[in-house]
CSV table of C-alpha atoms in Angstrom, one decimal:
chain,number,residue,atom,x,y,z
A,251,MET,CA,4.7,-2.7,-10.3
A,252,SER,CA,3.8,0.1,-7.9
A,253,ILE,CA,5.2,0.0,-4.3
A,254,GLY,CA,3.5,1.7,-1.4
A,255,LEU,CA,5.3,2.0,2.0
A,256,ILE,CA,3.4,2.4,5.2
A,257,LEU,CA,5.8,3.7,7.9
A,258,GLY,CA,4.4,2.7,11.2
A,259,SER,CA,6.8,4.4,13.6
A,260,SER,CA,6.3,7.7,15.3
A,261,ARG,CA,10.1,8.2,15.4
A,262,THR,CA,11.6,10.3,12.6
A,263,LYS,CA,14.9,8.4,12.6
A,264,SER,CA,13.6,5.0,13.5
A,265,ASN,CA,15.1,1.6,12.8
A,266,SER,CA,12.0,0.9,10.7
A,267,LYS,CA,12.7,3.9,8.5
A,268,ILE,CA,16.4,2.8,8.1
A,269,LEU,CA,15.1,-0.7,6.9
A,270,ALA,CA,12.7,1.0,4.5
A,271,GLU,CA,15.5,3.1,3.1
A,272,ALA,CA,17.7,0.1,2.6
A,273,LEU,CA,15.0,-1.8,0.9
A,274,ILE,CA,13.7,0.8,-1.5
A,275,GLU,CA,16.8,2.8,-2.3
A,276,ASN,CA,16.6,4.0,-5.9
A,277,MET,CA,13.2,2.2,-6.3
A,278,GLU,CA,10.1,4.1,-7.3
A,279,HIS,CA,7.6,4.2,-4.4
A,280,GLU,CA,5.2,6.3,-2.4
A,281,THR,CA,5.3,6.6,1.4
A,282,LEU,CA,2.4,6.9,3.8
A,283,ASP,CA,3.9,8.0,7.1
A,284,ILE,CA,1.5,7.5,10.0
A,285,SER,CA,3.4,10.2,12.0
A,286,GLU,CA,2.0,12.7,9.5
A,287,LEU,CA,-1.6,11.6,9.9
A,288,SER,CA,-4.1,13.1,12.3
A,289,LEU,CA,-5.6,9.8,13.5
A,290,THR,CA,-8.3,9.5,16.0
A,291,ASP,CA,-9.8,6.3,17.4
A,292,PHE,CA,-11.9,4.5,14.8
A,293,GLU,CA,-15.6,4.6,15.4
A,294,ASP,CA,-17.2,1.5,13.8
A,295,PHE,CA,-20.6,2.2,12.2
A,296,ARG,CA,-20.7,-1.0,10.0
A,297,HIS,CA,-23.8,-2.3,11.7
A,298,GLU,CA,-25.7,0.9,12.0
A,299,SER,CA,-28.7,1.6,9.8
A,300,VAL,CA,-27.2,4.8,8.4
A,301,HIS,CA,-24.3,4.5,6.0
A,302,ALA,CA,-21.5,6.6,7.5
A,303,PRO,CA,-19.1,8.4,5.0
A,304,LEU,CA,-15.4,7.5,5.1
A,305,ASP,CA,-13.5,9.7,7.4
A,306,GLU,CA,-10.4,11.5,6.0
A,307,SER,CA,-7.9,8.9,7.3
A,308,THR,CA,-10.0,6.0,5.9
A,309,GLN,CA,-10.2,7.7,2.5
A,310,ILE,CA,-6.4,8.3,2.6
A,311,LEU,CA,-5.8,4.6,3.3
A,312,LEU,CA,-8.3,3.5,0.6
A,313,ASP,CA,-6.7,5.7,-2.0
A,314,PHE,CA,-3.2,4.6,-1.0
A,315,LEU,CA,-4.1,0.9,-1.2
A,316,LEU,CA,-5.8,1.3,-4.6
A,317,LYS,CA,-2.7,2.9,-6.1
A,318,HIS,CA,-0.2,0.2,-5.3
A,319,ASP,CA,0.4,-3.4,-6.3
A,320,ILE,CA,2.6,-4.1,-3.3
A,321,ILE,CA,2.1,-2.7,0.2
A,322,ILE,CA,5.1,-2.8,2.6
A,323,ILE,CA,4.5,-2.0,6.2
A,324,PHE,CA,7.5,-1.0,8.3
A,325,ALA,CA,6.9,-0.9,12.1
A,326,PRO,CA,8.6,-1.3,15.4
A,327,ILE,CA,7.6,-4.2,17.6
A,328,TYR,CA,6.1,-2.1,20.3
A,329,TRP,CA,5.3,-3.9,23.5
A,330,TYR,CA,5.3,-7.1,21.4
A,331,GLY,CA,2.6,-6.0,19.1
A,332,ILE,CA,1.5,-3.5,16.4
A,333,PRO,CA,2.2,0.1,17.5
A,334,GLY,CA,-1.0,2.0,18.6
A,335,LYS,CA,-1.1,4.6,15.9
A,336,LEU,CA,-0.6,2.0,13.2
A,337,LYS,CA,-3.3,-0.2,14.7
A,338,VAL,CA,-5.7,2.8,14.7
A,339,LEU,CA,-5.0,3.1,10.9
A,340,LEU,CA,-5.4,-0.6,10.3
A,341,ASP,CA,-8.7,-0.6,12.2
A,342,ARG,CA,-10.1,1.4,9.2
A,343,LEU,CA,-9.7,-1.7,7.0
A,344,SER,CA,-13.1,-2.6,8.3
A,345,TYR,CA,-14.5,0.0,5.9
A,346,VAL,CA,-11.8,-0.1,3.3
A,347,PHE,CA,-12.3,-3.7,2.3
A,348,ARG,CA,-16.0,-3.2,1.9
A,349,GLN,CA,-15.6,-0.6,-0.8
A,350,PRO,CA,-16.4,-1.8,-4.3
A,351,ALA,CA,-13.2,-0.1,-5.6
A,352,PHE,CA,-11.1,-2.1,-3.2
A,353,GLU,CA,-12.5,-5.4,-4.3
A,354,ASN,CA,-11.7,-4.6,-8.0
A,355,LYS,CA,-8.2,-3.2,-7.4
A,356,LYS,CA,-6.6,-4.3,-4.2
A,357,PRO,CA,-2.9,-4.8,-3.7
A,358,LYS,CA,-1.4,-8.0,-5.0
A,359,GLU,CA,0.9,-8.6,-2.1
A,360,ALA,CA,1.7,-7.3,1.4
A,361,ILE,CA,5.0,-7.5,3.1
A,362,VAL,CA,5.9,-6.6,6.8
A,363,LEU,CA,9.2,-5.5,8.2
A,364,ALA,CA,9.4,-5.1,11.9
A,365,VAL,CA,12.2,-4.1,14.3
A,366,GLY,CA,12.4,-4.9,18.0
A,367,GLY,CA,15.0,-4.9,20.7
A,368,ASP,CA,14.0,-8.0,22.8
A,369,ARG,CA,14.5,-11.2,20.8
A,370,PRO,CA,12.4,-9.9,17.9
A,371,ARG,CA,12.6,-13.1,15.8
A,372,VAL,CA,10.7,-14.9,18.6
A,373,LYS,CA,8.7,-12.2,20.3
A,374,GLY,CA,7.7,-10.5,17.0
A,375,LEU,CA,6.0,-13.7,15.7
A,376,PRO,CA,2.7,-12.9,17.4
A,377,MET,CA,2.7,-9.5,15.6
A,378,ILE,CA,3.4,-11.3,12.2
A,379,LEU,CA,0.6,-13.7,12.9
A,380,GLN,CA,-1.7,-10.8,13.5
A,381,PHE,CA,-0.8,-9.3,10.2
A,382,GLN,CA,-1.3,-12.7,8.6
A,383,GLN,CA,-4.9,-12.8,9.9
A,384,ILE,CA,-5.5,-9.2,8.7
A,385,PHE,CA,-4.3,-9.9,5.2
A,386,ASP,CA,-6.1,-13.3,5.0
A,387,PHE,CA,-9.3,-11.6,6.0
A,388,ILE,CA,-9.0,-8.9,3.2
A,389,ASP,CA,-7.6,-11.5,0.7
A,390,ILE,CA,-4.2,-10.0,0.1
A,391,PRO,CA,-1.3,-12.5,-0.1
A,392,PHE,CA,1.3,-12.2,2.7
A,393,ASP,CA,4.3,-14.4,2.0
A,394,HIS,CA,7.3,-12.3,3.2
A,395,TYR,CA,8.3,-10.6,6.4
A,396,VAL,CA,11.6,-9.6,8.1
A,397,LEU,CA,12.0,-9.5,11.9
A,398,ALA,CA,15.1,-7.4,12.7
A,399,GLU,CA,16.9,-6.5,15.9
A,400,GLY,CA,17.5,-2.9,16.9
A,401,ASN,CA,16.8,-0.9,20.0
A,402,LYS,CA,18.4,2.6,19.6
A,403,PRO,CA,18.0,4.3,16.2
A,404,GLY,CA,20.7,2.9,13.9
A,405,ASP,CA,21.1,-0.4,15.8
A,406,VAL,CA,19.3,-2.3,13.0
A,407,ARG,CA,22.3,-1.7,10.7
A,408,SER,CA,24.3,-4.2,12.9
A,409,ASP,CA,21.7,-7.0,12.3
A,410,SER,CA,23.5,-8.8,9.5
A,411,ARG,CA,20.8,-11.4,9.1
A,412,ALA,CA,18.1,-8.8,8.7
A,413,MET,CA,20.2,-6.8,6.2
A,414,ALA,CA,20.8,-10.0,4.2
A,415,GLU,CA,17.0,-10.6,4.2
A,416,ILE,CA,16.4,-7.0,3.0
A,417,ALA,CA,19.0,-7.5,0.2
A,418,TRP,CA,17.1,-10.7,-0.9
A,419,LEU,CA,13.7,-8.9,-0.7
A,420,ARG,CA,15.1,-6.0,-2.7
A,421,GLN,CA,16.1,-8.4,-5.5
A,422,TYR,CA,12.7,-10.1,-5.3
A,423,LEU,CA,11.0,-6.7,-5.7
A,424,GLN,CA,13.3,-5.6,-8.6
A,425,LYS,CA,12.6,-8.8,-10.5
A,426,GLY,CA,8.8,-8.3,-10.1
A,427,ASN,CA,8.3,-11.8,-8.7
A,428,THR,CA,5.0,-10.9,-7.1
A,429,HIS,CA,1.5,-12.3,-7.1
A,430,GLU,CA,0.7,-10.9,-10.5
A,431,GLY,CA,-2.2,-13.2,-11.1
A,432,HIS,CA,-4.0,-12.3,-7.9
A,433,ASN,CA,-6.7,-9.7,-7.9
């Protein structure tokens, strides 16, 4: 089982990163940190007569998704939705899911962990529903998410409910109880 993390925060010491570290401590994984990507707005050429080549960020996303069985997205709940830079990366899924390689070897499962400071278990649900629609559209099972509370970096450590959910999710990943039959 190969795990790929997508860190969706622009902060280097973010609550999202703290959750990621708690979840995957001593587990083999690869991280795609959006703060290290040079992302520009996505230009959609799907309906043009000329086939446009994949831009660098789209190719990075495709290669990353092809390598991993489980994709875990960690993100802040930024103004009650998906952070802008992460959304710009996710917009590239319009091309990624149309690639023959993706259809043959897409991830078996997606998980989202999100942190917010203003009642995230309620106000983060629209963001989770947006992820549900995204993963449904590209046919990747999405059964697990954690909504955690934290405002300043480090606050998330005080959210005992979220940390308990992270501990359970960690055991789930270690046991390999994933959607093995899905492809």
